[in-house]
mmCIF file of C-alpha atoms in Angstrom:
data_model
loop_
_atom_site.group_PDB
_atom_site.id
_atom_site.type_symbol
_atom_site.label_atom_id
_atom_site.label_comp_id
_atom_site.label_asym_id
_atom_site.label_seq_id
_atom_site.Cartn_x
_atom_site.Cartn_y
_atom_site.Cartn_z
ATOM 1 C CA MET D 23 2.955 10.195 -28.938
ATOM 2 C CA ARG D 24 5.086 11.062 -26.128
ATOM 3 C CA LEU D 25 6.996 8.528 -23.884
ATOM 4 C CA TYR D 26 5.138 9.185 -20.573
ATOM 5 C CA GLU D 27 1.919 7.877 -22.750
ATOM 6 C CA LYS D 28 3.299 4.172 -23.272
ATOM 7 C CA PRO D 29 3.103 1.453 -20.634
ATOM 8 C CA ALA D 30 5.966 0.247 -19.189
ATOM 9 C CA HIS D 31 6.350 -3.246 -21.149
ATOM 10 C CA VAL D 32 6.327 -1.090 -24.371
ATOM 11 C CA LEU D 33 9.191 1.056 -22.833
ATOM 12 C CA HIS D 34 11.015 -1.938 -21.588
ATOM 13 C CA ASP D 35 11.411 -3.272 -25.070
ATOM 14 C CA MET D 36 12.170 0.174 -26.466
ATOM 15 C CA LEU D 37 15.153 0.369 -23.677
ATOM 16 C CA VAL D 38 16.196 -3.205 -24.657
ATOM 17 C CA ASN D 39 16.504 -2.229 -28.409
ATOM 18 C CA LYS D 40 17.978 0.861 -27.787
ATOM 19 C CA GLU D 41 15.303 3.188 -29.399
ATOM 20 C CA ILE D 42 15.334 5.100 -26.292
ATOM 21 C CA THR D 43 17.558 5.779 -22.758
ATOM 22 C CA SER D 44 16.257 5.710 -19.534
ATOM 23 C CA VAL D 45 17.497 9.204 -19.174
ATOM 24 C CA GLU D 46 15.473 10.437 -22.109
ATOM 25 C CA LEU D 47 12.435 8.520 -20.671
ATOM 26 C CA THR D 48 12.881 9.986 -17.211
ATOM 27 C CA GLU D 49 13.354 13.621 -18.632
ATOM 28 C CA ASP D 50 10.202 13.114 -20.760
ATOM 29 C CA VAL D 51 8.149 12.184 -17.468
ATOM 30 C CA LEU D 52 9.706 14.973 -15.330
ATOM 31 C CA ALA D 53 8.729 17.507 -18.025
ATOM 32 C CA ARG D 54 5.157 16.083 -17.764
ATOM 33 C CA ILE D 55 5.566 16.573 -14.066
ATOM 34 C CA ASP D 56 6.509 20.448 -14.678
ATOM 35 C CA GLU D 57 3.430 20.792 -17.174
ATOM 36 C CA VAL D 58 0.388 19.179 -15.027
ATOM 37 C CA GLU D 59 1.705 18.454 -11.925
ATOM 38 C CA GLY D 60 0.465 22.205 -10.742
ATOM 39 C CA ASP D 61 -3.267 21.130 -11.761
ATOM 40 C CA VAL D 62 -3.093 17.421 -10.607
ATOM 41 C CA LYS D 63 -0.882 17.516 -7.500
ATOM 42 C CA ALA D 64 -0.468 14.031 -7.346
ATOM 43 C CA TYR D 65 2.845 14.066 -5.337
ATOM 44 C CA LEU D 66 4.068 15.081 -2.017
ATOM 45 C CA THR D 67 7.598 14.719 -2.706
ATOM 46 C CA ILE D 68 9.334 14.584 -6.028
ATOM 47 C CA THR D 69 12.939 12.810 -5.848
ATOM 48 C CA ARG D 70 14.228 14.404 -9.266
ATOM 49 C CA ASP D 71 17.933 14.287 -8.891
ATOM 50 C CA GLU D 72 17.764 10.677 -7.393
ATOM 51 C CA ALA D 73 15.640 9.713 -10.338
ATOM 52 C CA LEU D 74 17.991 10.985 -13.063
ATOM 53 C CA ALA D 75 20.953 9.181 -11.293
ATOM 54 C CA GLN D 76 19.046 6.073 -11.257
ATOM 55 C CA ALA D 77 18.218 6.304 -14.869
ATOM 56 C CA LYS D 78 21.766 7.159 -15.714
ATOM 57 C CA ALA D 79 22.900 4.125 -14.060
ATOM 58 C CA VAL D 80 20.501 1.754 -15.914
ATOM 59 C CA ASP D 81 21.702 3.506 -19.253
ATOM 60 C CA GLU D 82 25.367 2.652 -18.206
ATOM 61 C CA LYS D 83 24.189 -0.941 -17.731
ATOM 62 C CA ILE D 84 22.566 -0.960 -21.091
ATOM 63 C CA ALA D 85 25.360 0.419 -22.949
ATOM 64 C CA LYS D 86 27.897 -2.228 -21.442
ATOM 65 C CA GLY D 87 25.243 -4.814 -23.153
ATOM 66 C CA GLU D 88 24.035 -6.068 -19.817
ATOM 67 C CA LYS D 89 20.179 -7.537 -19.397
ATOM 68 C CA ILE D 90 17.561 -5.434 -17.793
ATOM 69 C CA SER D 91 14.685 -6.582 -15.788
ATOM 70 C CA PHE D 92 11.255 -5.591 -16.509
ATOM 71 C CA LEU D 93 10.850 -2.480 -14.541
ATOM 72 C CA GLU D 94 14.758 -1.210 -14.821
ATOM 73 C CA GLY D 95 14.923 2.256 -15.767
ATOM 74 C CA ILE D 96 11.107 2.754 -15.832
ATOM 75 C CA PRO D 97 9.985 5.745 -13.887
ATOM 76 C CA GLY D 98 7.259 4.931 -11.144
ATOM 77 C CA ALA D 99 6.299 6.298 -7.798
ATOM 78 C CA ILE D 100 5.002 5.162 -4.513
ATOM 79 C CA LYS D 101 2.090 6.034 -2.353
ATOM 80 C CA ASP D 102 3.363 8.085 0.964
ATOM 81 C CA ASN D 103 2.324 5.180 3.230
ATOM 82 C CA ILE D 104 5.001 2.853 2.200
ATOM 83 C CA CYS D 105 8.493 3.182 3.885
ATOM 84 C CA THR D 106 10.948 4.478 1.731
ATOM 85 C CA LYS D 107 14.729 4.778 3.285
ATOM 86 C CA GLY D 108 15.880 8.187 3.493
ATOM 87 C CA VAL D 109 13.038 9.487 1.715
ATOM 88 C CA LYS D 110 9.997 11.393 3.481
ATOM 89 C CA THR D 111 6.966 9.004 4.505
ATOM 90 C CA THR D 112 4.055 11.176 5.767
ATOM 91 C CA CYS D 113 0.930 9.261 5.133
ATOM 92 C CA ALA D 114 -0.166 12.778 4.048
ATOM 93 C CA SER D 115 -0.070 13.824 7.703
ATOM 94 C CA LYS D 116 1.300 16.527 9.581
ATOM 95 C CA ILE D 117 1.964 14.277 12.247
ATOM 96 C CA LEU D 118 4.802 12.416 10.392
ATOM 97 C CA GLU D 119 5.537 15.798 8.438
ATOM 98 C CA ASN D 120 9.329 14.839 9.382
ATOM 99 C CA PHE D 121 9.396 10.983 9.382
ATOM 100 C CA VAL D 122 12.364 9.742 7.371
ATOM 101 C CA PRO D 123 12.167 5.984 7.652
ATOM 102 C CA PRO D 124 15.425 4.314 8.495
ATOM 103 C CA TYR D 125 14.659 1.195 6.528
ATOM 104 C CA ASP D 126 12.779 0.079 3.143
ATOM 105 C CA ALA D 127 9.260 -1.528 3.063
ATOM 106 C CA THR D 128 9.771 -5.062 1.950
ATOM 107 C CA VAL D 129 7.972 -4.153 -1.608
ATOM 108 C CA MET D 130 10.815 -1.439 -1.975
ATOM 109 C CA THR D 131 13.560 -3.686 -1.160
ATOM 110 C CA LYS D 132 11.995 -5.878 -3.962
ATOM 111 C CA LEU D 133 11.433 -3.122 -6.281
ATOM 112 C CA LYS D 134 15.024 -1.664 -5.712
ATOM 113 C CA ALA D 135 16.387 -5.262 -6.680
ATOM 114 C CA GLU D 136 14.993 -4.310 -9.997
ATOM 115 C CA ASN D 137 16.689 -0.950 -10.398
ATOM 116 C CA PRO D 138 13.327 1.088 -11.372
ATOM 117 C CA VAL D 139 13.534 4.850 -11.327
ATOM 118 C CA ILE D 140 11.984 6.325 -8.331
ATOM 119 C CA LEU D 141 10.103 9.710 -8.790
ATOM 120 C CA GLY D 142 8.848 10.386 -5.352
ATOM 121 C CA LYS D 143 5.984 9.883 -3.052
ATOM 122 C CA LEU D 144 2.438 10.377 -3.698
ATOM 123 C CA ASN D 145 -0.591 12.017 -2.279
ATOM 124 C CA MET D 146 -3.260 10.240 -0.181
ATOM 125 C CA ASP D 147 -6.140 10.559 2.370
ATOM 126 C CA GLU D 148 -4.189 11.053 5.452
ATOM 127 C CA PHE D 149 -3.544 7.697 7.091
ATOM 128 C CA ALA D 150 -5.167 6.259 4.021
ATOM 129 C CA MET D 151 -8.392 7.220 5.650
ATOM 130 C CA GLY D 152 -10.614 8.329 2.995
ATOM 131 C CA GLY D 153 -11.986 8.031 -0.682
ATOM 132 C CA SER D 154 -11.376 11.196 -2.644
ATOM 133 C CA THR D 155 -7.822 12.330 -1.581
ATOM 134 C CA GLU D 156 -9.364 15.469 -0.362
ATOM 135 C CA ASN D 157 -8.244 14.525 3.081
ATOM 136 C CA SER D 158 -4.821 14.977 2.712
ATOM 137 C CA ALA D 159 -3.456 17.268 5.268
ATOM 138 C CA TYR D 160 -1.086 18.905 2.424
ATOM 139 C CA HIS D 161 -3.584 19.630 -0.372
ATOM 140 C CA PRO D 162 -6.002 17.625 -2.578
ATOM 141 C CA THR D 163 -5.090 15.678 -5.611
ATOM 142 C CA CYS D 164 -7.446 16.357 -9.012
ATOM 143 C CA ASN D 165 -8.478 13.708 -11.247
ATOM 144 C CA PRO D 166 -6.374 14.448 -14.476
ATOM 145 C CA TRP D 167 -9.268 13.966 -16.976
ATOM 146 C CA ASN D 168 -11.453 16.751 -15.301
ATOM 147 C CA THR D 169 -9.480 18.769 -12.391
ATOM 148 C CA GLU D 170 -13.028 19.604 -11.128
ATOM 149 C CA CYS D 171 -13.631 16.237 -10.136
ATOM 150 C CA VAL D 172 -11.823 13.871 -7.216
ATOM 151 C CA PRO D 173 -9.181 11.149 -8.432
ATOM 152 C CA GLY D 174 -11.000 8.880 -5.773
ATOM 153 C CA GLY D 175 -8.900 7.496 -2.747
ATOM 154 C CA SER D 176 -7.140 6.656 -0.667
ATOM 155 C CA SER D 177 -4.355 6.077 -3.517
ATOM 156 C CA GLY D 178 -5.687 8.890 -5.436
ATOM 157 C CA GLY D 179 -1.882 10.140 -6.062
ATOM 158 C CA SER D 180 -1.301 6.664 -7.389
ATOM 159 C CA ALA D 181 -3.996 6.498 -9.881
ATOM 160 C CA ALA D 182 -3.866 10.260 -10.873
ATOM 161 C CA SER D 183 -0.186 10.108 -11.383
ATOM 162 C CA VAL D 184 -0.633 6.948 -13.989
ATOM 163 C CA ALA D 185 -3.348 8.612 -15.429
ATOM 164 C CA ALA D 186 -1.656 12.130 -15.799
ATOM 165 C CA GLY D 187 1.550 10.334 -17.308
ATOM 166 C CA THR D 188 3.391 11.931 -14.305
ATOM 167 C CA ALA D 189 4.525 8.250 -13.595
ATOM 168 C CA ILE D 190 4.430 5.418 -15.666
ATOM 169 C CA TRP D 191 3.472 2.804 -12.698
ATOM 170 C CA SER D 192 2.701 3.392 -9.168
ATOM 171 C CA LEU D 193 2.228 1.557 -6.084
ATOM 172 C CA GLY D 194 -1.054 2.059 -3.681
ATOM 173 C CA SER D 195 -2.151 0.233 -0.871
ATOM 174 C CA ASP D 196 -6.079 -1.051 -0.794
ATOM 175 C CA THR D 197 -7.814 -1.841 2.565
ATOM 176 C CA GLY D 198 -11.545 -1.715 1.432
ATOM 177 C CA GLY D 199 -11.119 -0.215 -2.107
ATOM 178 C CA SER D 200 -8.258 2.312 -1.995
ATOM 179 C CA ILE D 201 -6.612 1.041 -5.179
ATOM 180 C CA ARG D 202 -9.601 -0.339 -6.854
ATOM 181 C CA GLN D 203 -11.778 2.766 -6.632
ATOM 182 C CA PRO D 204 -9.526 5.242 -7.554
ATOM 183 C CA ALA D 205 -8.161 3.303 -10.414
ATOM 184 C CA SER D 206 -11.422 3.186 -11.520
ATOM 185 C CA PHE D 207 -12.124 6.937 -11.493
ATOM 186 C CA CYS D 208 -8.881 7.829 -13.095
ATOM 187 C CA GLY D 209 -9.585 5.055 -15.758
ATOM 188 C CA VAL D 210 -6.292 2.976 -15.157
ATOM 189 C CA VAL D 211 -5.442 -0.582 -14.115
ATOM 190 C CA GLY D 212 -5.436 -1.124 -10.305
ATOM 191 C CA LEU D 213 -5.139 -4.301 -8.496
ATOM 192 C CA LYS D 214 -5.749 -5.480 -4.899
ATOM 193 C CA PRO D 215 -3.879 -8.760 -4.348
ATOM 194 C CA THR D 216 -5.044 -11.446 -2.485
ATOM 195 C CA TYR D 217 -4.523 -10.945 1.474
ATOM 196 C CA GLY D 218 -1.299 -12.283 2.268
ATOM 197 C CA ARG D 219 0.370 -12.314 -1.288
ATOM 198 C CA VAL D 220 2.310 -9.153 -0.667
ATOM 199 C CA SER D 221 4.119 -8.194 2.404
ATOM 200 C CA ARG D 222 3.072 -5.458 4.753
ATOM 201 C CA TYR D 223 6.351 -4.831 6.119
ATOM 202 C CA GLY D 224 6.956 -1.215 6.298
ATOM 203 C CA LEU D 225 3.300 -0.015 5.183
ATOM 204 C CA VAL D 226 1.992 2.091 7.765
ATOM 205 C CA ALA D 227 -1.108 0.354 8.804
ATOM 206 C CA TYR D 228 -4.645 0.976 8.620
ATOM 207 C CA GLY D 229 -6.509 -2.317 9.162
ATOM 208 C CA SER D 230 -3.941 -4.925 9.275
ATOM 209 C CA SER D 231 -6.220 -8.037 8.626
ATOM 210 C CA LEU D 232 -6.988 -6.174 5.249
ATOM 211 C CA ASP D 233 -4.393 -3.958 4.169
ATOM 212 C CA GLN D 234 -2.631 -5.070 0.801
ATOM 213 C CA ILE D 235 -0.185 -3.001 -1.376
ATOM 214 C CA GLY D 236 -0.855 -3.624 -5.069
ATOM 215 C CA PRO D 237 0.012 -1.898 -8.408
ATOM 216 C CA VAL D 238 -1.532 0.817 -10.411
ATOM 217 C CA THR D 239 -0.630 0.650 -14.004
ATOM 218 C CA ARG D 240 -1.844 1.725 -17.536
ATOM 219 C CA ASP D 241 -2.573 -2.022 -18.784
ATOM 220 C CA VAL D 242 -3.003 -5.413 -17.245
ATOM 221 C CA THR D 243 0.307 -6.613 -18.529
ATOM 222 C CA ASP D 244 2.077 -4.195 -16.569
ATOM 223 C CA CYS D 245 -0.077 -4.946 -13.594
ATOM 224 C CA ALA D 246 0.833 -8.771 -13.608
ATOM 225 C CA ASN D 247 4.764 -8.133 -14.040
ATOM 226 C CA ILE D 248 4.809 -5.837 -10.989
ATOM 227 C CA LEU D 249 2.779 -8.447 -9.043
ATOM 228 C CA ASN D 250 5.397 -10.763 -9.925
ATOM 229 C CA ILE D 251 7.993 -8.327 -8.347
ATOM 230 C CA ILE D 252 6.389 -7.684 -5.013
ATOM 231 C CA ALA D 253 4.513 -10.836 -4.392
ATOM 232 C CA GLY D 254 5.728 -13.532 -2.092
ATOM 233 C CA HIS D 255 6.344 -14.707 1.523
ATOM 234 C CA ASP D 256 8.153 -12.697 3.800
ATOM 235 C CA ASP D 257 9.618 -13.418 7.404
ATOM 236 C CA MET D 258 8.936 -9.905 8.233
ATOM 237 C CA ASP D 259 5.042 -10.184 7.671
ATOM 238 C CA SER D 260 3.898 -13.123 9.738
ATOM 239 C CA THR D 261 0.458 -12.750 7.678
ATOM 240 C CA SER D 262 2.309 -13.287 4.364
ATOM 241 C CA SER D 263 0.965 -16.281 2.744
ATOM 242 C CA ALA D 264 3.448 -19.161 2.038
ATOM 243 C CA ALA D 265 1.636 -20.263 -1.142
ATOM 244 C CA GLU D 266 3.376 -20.583 -4.068
ATOM 245 C CA VAL D 267 3.677 -17.176 -6.307
ATOM 246 C CA PRO D 268 2.590 -18.180 -9.840
ATOM 247 C CA ASP D 269 4.183 -16.222 -12.876
ATOM 248 C CA PHE D 270 1.020 -13.605 -13.193
ATOM 249 C CA THR D 271 1.903 -12.961 -16.694
ATOM 250 C CA LYS D 272 0.614 -16.623 -17.592
ATOM 251 C CA ALA D 273 -2.942 -15.326 -16.900
ATOM 252 C CA LEU D 274 -2.648 -12.457 -19.663
ATOM 253 C CA VAL D 275 -4.676 -14.670 -22.122
ATOM 254 C CA GLU D 276 -6.149 -13.254 -25.539
ATOM 255 C CA ASP D 277 -9.735 -13.178 -24.297
ATOM 256 C CA VAL D 278 -11.530 -13.666 -21.168
ATOM 257 C CA LYS D 279 -14.560 -15.562 -22.606
ATOM 258 C CA GLY D 280 -16.168 -18.020 -20.177
ATOM 259 C CA LEU D 281 -14.815 -16.082 -17.408
ATOM 260 C CA LYS D 282 -17.237 -16.031 -14.349
ATOM 261 C CA ILE D 283 -17.397 -13.113 -11.865
ATOM 262 C CA GLY D 284 -18.661 -14.114 -8.371
ATOM 263 C CA LEU D 285 -20.593 -11.528 -6.037
ATOM 264 C CA PRO D 286 -21.135 -11.999 -2.356
ATOM 265 C CA LYS D 287 -25.081 -12.479 -2.276
ATOM 266 C CA GLU D 288 -24.815 -10.206 0.624
ATOM 267 C CA TYR D 289 -24.234 -7.306 -1.798
ATOM 268 C CA PHE D 290 -27.677 -7.719 -3.006
ATOM 269 C CA VAL D 291 -29.407 -5.945 -0.083
ATOM 270 C CA LYS D 292 -32.059 -3.260 0.337
ATOM 271 C CA GLY D 293 -30.333 0.213 0.117
ATOM 272 C CA MET D 294 -28.034 -0.910 -3.070
ATOM 273 C CA VAL D 295 -27.758 1.663 -5.719
ATOM 274 C CA VAL D 296 -29.983 0.268 -8.803
ATOM 275 C CA GLY D 297 -27.838 -0.869 -11.296
ATOM 276 C CA ALA D 298 -24.410 -0.896 -9.308
ATOM 277 C CA VAL D 299 -24.399 -4.738 -9.011
ATOM 278 C CA LYS D 300 -27.147 -5.614 -11.200
ATOM 279 C CA GLY D 301 -26.129 -4.865 -14.746
ATOM 280 C CA MET G 24 -30.391 8.564 21.590
ATOM 281 C CA LYS G 25 -27.405 6.196 22.129
ATOM 282 C CA VAL G 26 -25.123 8.799 22.689
ATOM 283 C CA THR G 27 -25.315 10.947 26.194
ATOM 284 C CA LYS G 28 -23.539 14.117 26.937
ATOM 285 C CA GLU G 29 -21.428 12.176 29.578
ATOM 286 C CA ASP G 30 -20.475 9.686 26.875
ATOM 287 C CA LEU G 31 -19.378 12.543 24.581
ATOM 288 C CA GLN G 32 -17.404 14.108 27.456
ATOM 289 C CA ASN G 33 -15.815 10.784 28.424
ATOM 290 C CA VAL G 34 -14.637 10.124 24.960
ATOM 291 C CA ALA G 35 -13.283 13.573 24.510
ATOM 292 C CA VAL G 36 -10.851 12.993 27.714
ATOM 293 C CA LEU G 37 -9.694 9.886 26.258
ATOM 294 C CA SER G 38 -8.924 11.330 22.964
ATOM 295 C CA ARG G 39 -7.378 14.306 24.377
ATOM 296 C CA LEU G 40 -9.793 16.624 22.626
ATOM 297 C CA ALA G 41 -11.238 19.847 23.756
ATOM 298 C CA ILE G 42 -14.980 19.921 22.678
ATOM 299 C CA PRO G 43 -16.439 23.430 23.366
ATOM 300 C CA ALA G 44 -19.579 23.334 25.128
ATOM 301 C CA ASP G 45 -21.635 25.059 22.207
ATOM 302 C CA GLN G 46 -20.527 22.226 19.840
ATOM 303 C CA GLU G 47 -21.409 19.340 22.169
ATOM 304 C CA ASP G 48 -25.067 18.495 20.707
ATOM 305 C CA LYS G 49 -23.457 18.588 16.650
ATOM 306 C CA TYR G 50 -20.907 15.842 17.795
ATOM 307 C CA ILE G 51 -23.601 13.948 19.919
ATOM 308 C CA ASP G 52 -25.711 14.030 16.865
ATOM 309 C CA GLN G 53 -23.058 12.835 14.384
ATOM 310 C CA MET G 54 -21.718 10.067 16.921
ATOM 311 C CA ASP G 55 -25.598 8.859 17.359
ATOM 312 C CA LYS G 56 -26.107 8.601 13.748
ATOM 313 C CA ILE G 57 -22.951 6.814 13.031
ATOM 314 C CA LEU G 58 -23.938 4.275 16.004
ATOM 315 C CA THR G 59 -27.310 4.166 14.742
ATOM 316 C CA TYR G 60 -26.406 3.352 11.002
ATOM 317 C CA MET G 61 -24.132 0.015 12.259
ATOM 318 C CA ASP G 62 -27.357 -1.229 13.684
ATOM 319 C CA ASN G 63 -28.389 -1.856 9.594
ATOM 320 C CA LEU G 64 -25.801 -4.890 10.210
ATOM 321 C CA SER G 65 -28.217 -6.676 12.522
ATOM 322 C CA GLU G 66 -30.999 -6.666 9.767
ATOM 323 C CA LEU G 67 -28.590 -9.391 8.081
ATOM 324 C CA ASP G 68 -29.513 -13.032 8.839
ATOM 325 C CA THR G 69 -26.219 -14.689 9.608
ATOM 326 C CA GLU G 70 -27.590 -17.723 11.374
ATOM 327 C CA ASN G 71 -26.239 -20.310 8.809
ATOM 328 C CA VAL G 72 -23.034 -18.221 7.586
ATOM 329 C CA LYS G 73 -19.907 -19.430 9.206
ATOM 330 C CA PRO G 74 -17.728 -16.653 10.396
ATOM 331 C CA THR G 75 -14.865 -15.885 8.500
ATOM 332 C CA THR G 76 -11.730 -14.265 10.268
ATOM 333 C CA TYR G 77 -9.114 -14.595 7.357
ATOM 334 C CA ALA G 78 -9.533 -15.312 3.656
ATOM 335 C CA LEU G 79 -6.518 -17.716 3.948
ATOM 336 C CA PRO G 80 -5.724 -20.525 6.617
ATOM 337 C CA MET G 81 -3.920 -18.617 9.013
ATOM 338 C CA GLN G 82 -1.724 -20.510 11.977
ATOM 339 C CA ASN G 83 0.716 -19.273 14.325
ATOM 340 C CA VAL G 84 4.287 -18.468 12.878
ATOM 341 C CA PHE G 85 7.384 -19.289 14.782
ATOM 342 C CA ARG G 86 10.916 -18.802 14.226
ATOM 343 C CA LYS G 87 14.230 -19.671 16.130
ATOM 344 C CA ASP G 88 15.014 -17.255 18.491
ATOM 345 C CA GLU G 89 18.383 -15.968 17.034
ATOM 346 C CA VAL G 90 20.066 -12.602 16.925
ATOM 347 C CA LYS G 91 19.814 -11.120 13.439
ATOM 348 C CA ALA G 92 21.160 -7.839 11.807
ATOM 349 C CA SER G 93 18.815 -4.946 12.952
ATOM 350 C CA LEU G 94 18.686 -1.467 12.815
ATOM 351 C CA ASP G 95 21.667 0.256 14.519
ATOM 352 C CA ARG G 96 20.544 2.604 17.632
ATOM 353 C CA GLU G 97 21.490 5.832 15.837
ATOM 354 C CA ALA G 98 19.391 4.989 12.869
ATOM 355 C CA ALA G 99 16.413 3.850 14.908
ATOM 356 C CA LEU G 100 16.417 7.209 17.018
ATOM 357 C CA ALA G 101 17.181 9.172 13.955
ATOM 358 C CA ASN G 102 13.585 10.545 13.836
ATOM 359 C CA ALA G 103 13.071 10.844 17.726
ATOM 360 C CA PRO G 104 12.403 14.730 18.526
ATOM 361 C CA LEU G 105 13.832 14.165 21.982
ATOM 362 C CA LYS G 106 16.352 11.649 22.770
ATOM 363 C CA GLU G 107 18.787 11.186 26.005
ATOM 364 C CA ASP G 108 21.737 8.561 26.586
ATOM 365 C CA GLY G 109 20.730 6.300 23.535
ATOM 366 C CA TYR G 110 16.997 6.116 24.465
ATOM 367 C CA PHE G 111 13.678 7.774 23.103
ATOM 368 C CA LYS G 112 12.771 10.627 25.651
ATOM 369 C CA VAL G 113 9.178 11.466 25.871
ATOM 370 C CA PRO G 114 6.961 14.002 28.189
ATOM 371 C CA LYS G 115 6.256 12.474 31.478
ATOM 372 C CA VAL G 116 2.678 11.447 31.728
ATOM 373 C CA LEU G 117 2.538 9.707 35.292
ATOM 374 C CA GLU G 118 2.726 11.373 38.621
ATOM 375 C CA ASP G 119 5.369 10.363 41.154
#
């Protein structure tokens, strides 16, 4: 099994136990990009040199015996509607072809405090308006399981990269399904946090009263850990919730027996696809 | 038809879009279908449904009016295709 196939929490333990280095891991994911990115096309920008420099810095820290945080040294990528200081943020649109944000989105500031390896920016439907990632102004992204199929959208690059192993984790954004639907299409875990849980500062708006940034990961353990990093109130987003942020990993229990799933009764209307909600 | 040719031409002007005359009927038809589809919403009985504006209780957010560190002018203007004397420069849209 290659390193790119493993979830972040397993890779974190391997880094801590010095079984691998962040450079080895990052090189393996970059090699995977070289192998399959031509078919999947999940990325709009790949920051290869910066990624390797970040990985090297983490390895030096580990060599000195310093403690590392959950995402430290683990390569991931960011949907291209989340502002990244000094790295192009196009929203997959030609209108923002040359836009280099002079500041980081709050989620980027929070992530960077953890020293992850950032591989680049991910494809999407232009300005997040779409559900297939065919509506990118640059190129469509393909579903890694079958490149004849769409990966879903609008966070199609976020879901396809994690599914293809060209990123260990990613961030997407969800207004009306844009994380959950592509995660489902690509067989990975995607979460839309409750509105207000994650700051929208630096996220290029689609529907401001609905947009949320959320993680796309290989399993729920990674998802909970990344939500822990990005959640919380932010003075820069007046709609972010002041509610206390629990440790989401506490919800990682052995089984989900007795769990109730609620569906609004308004979903059960004329025209609903048979079997879509009534299982 | 909910959408008239005048509606389409008005929307086109407001959106700065040039719609060729031979394609007007196509777009009128598409816009009409979209608006007619929205009528589906009126089939729902919302008589006893409390309006939801936000999932969370929201209130006005205030802060002290204090000067804080912010982007410097050079960084803020870095993406401007046109600038002059430290300002964004845009094409003139209003007549004298």
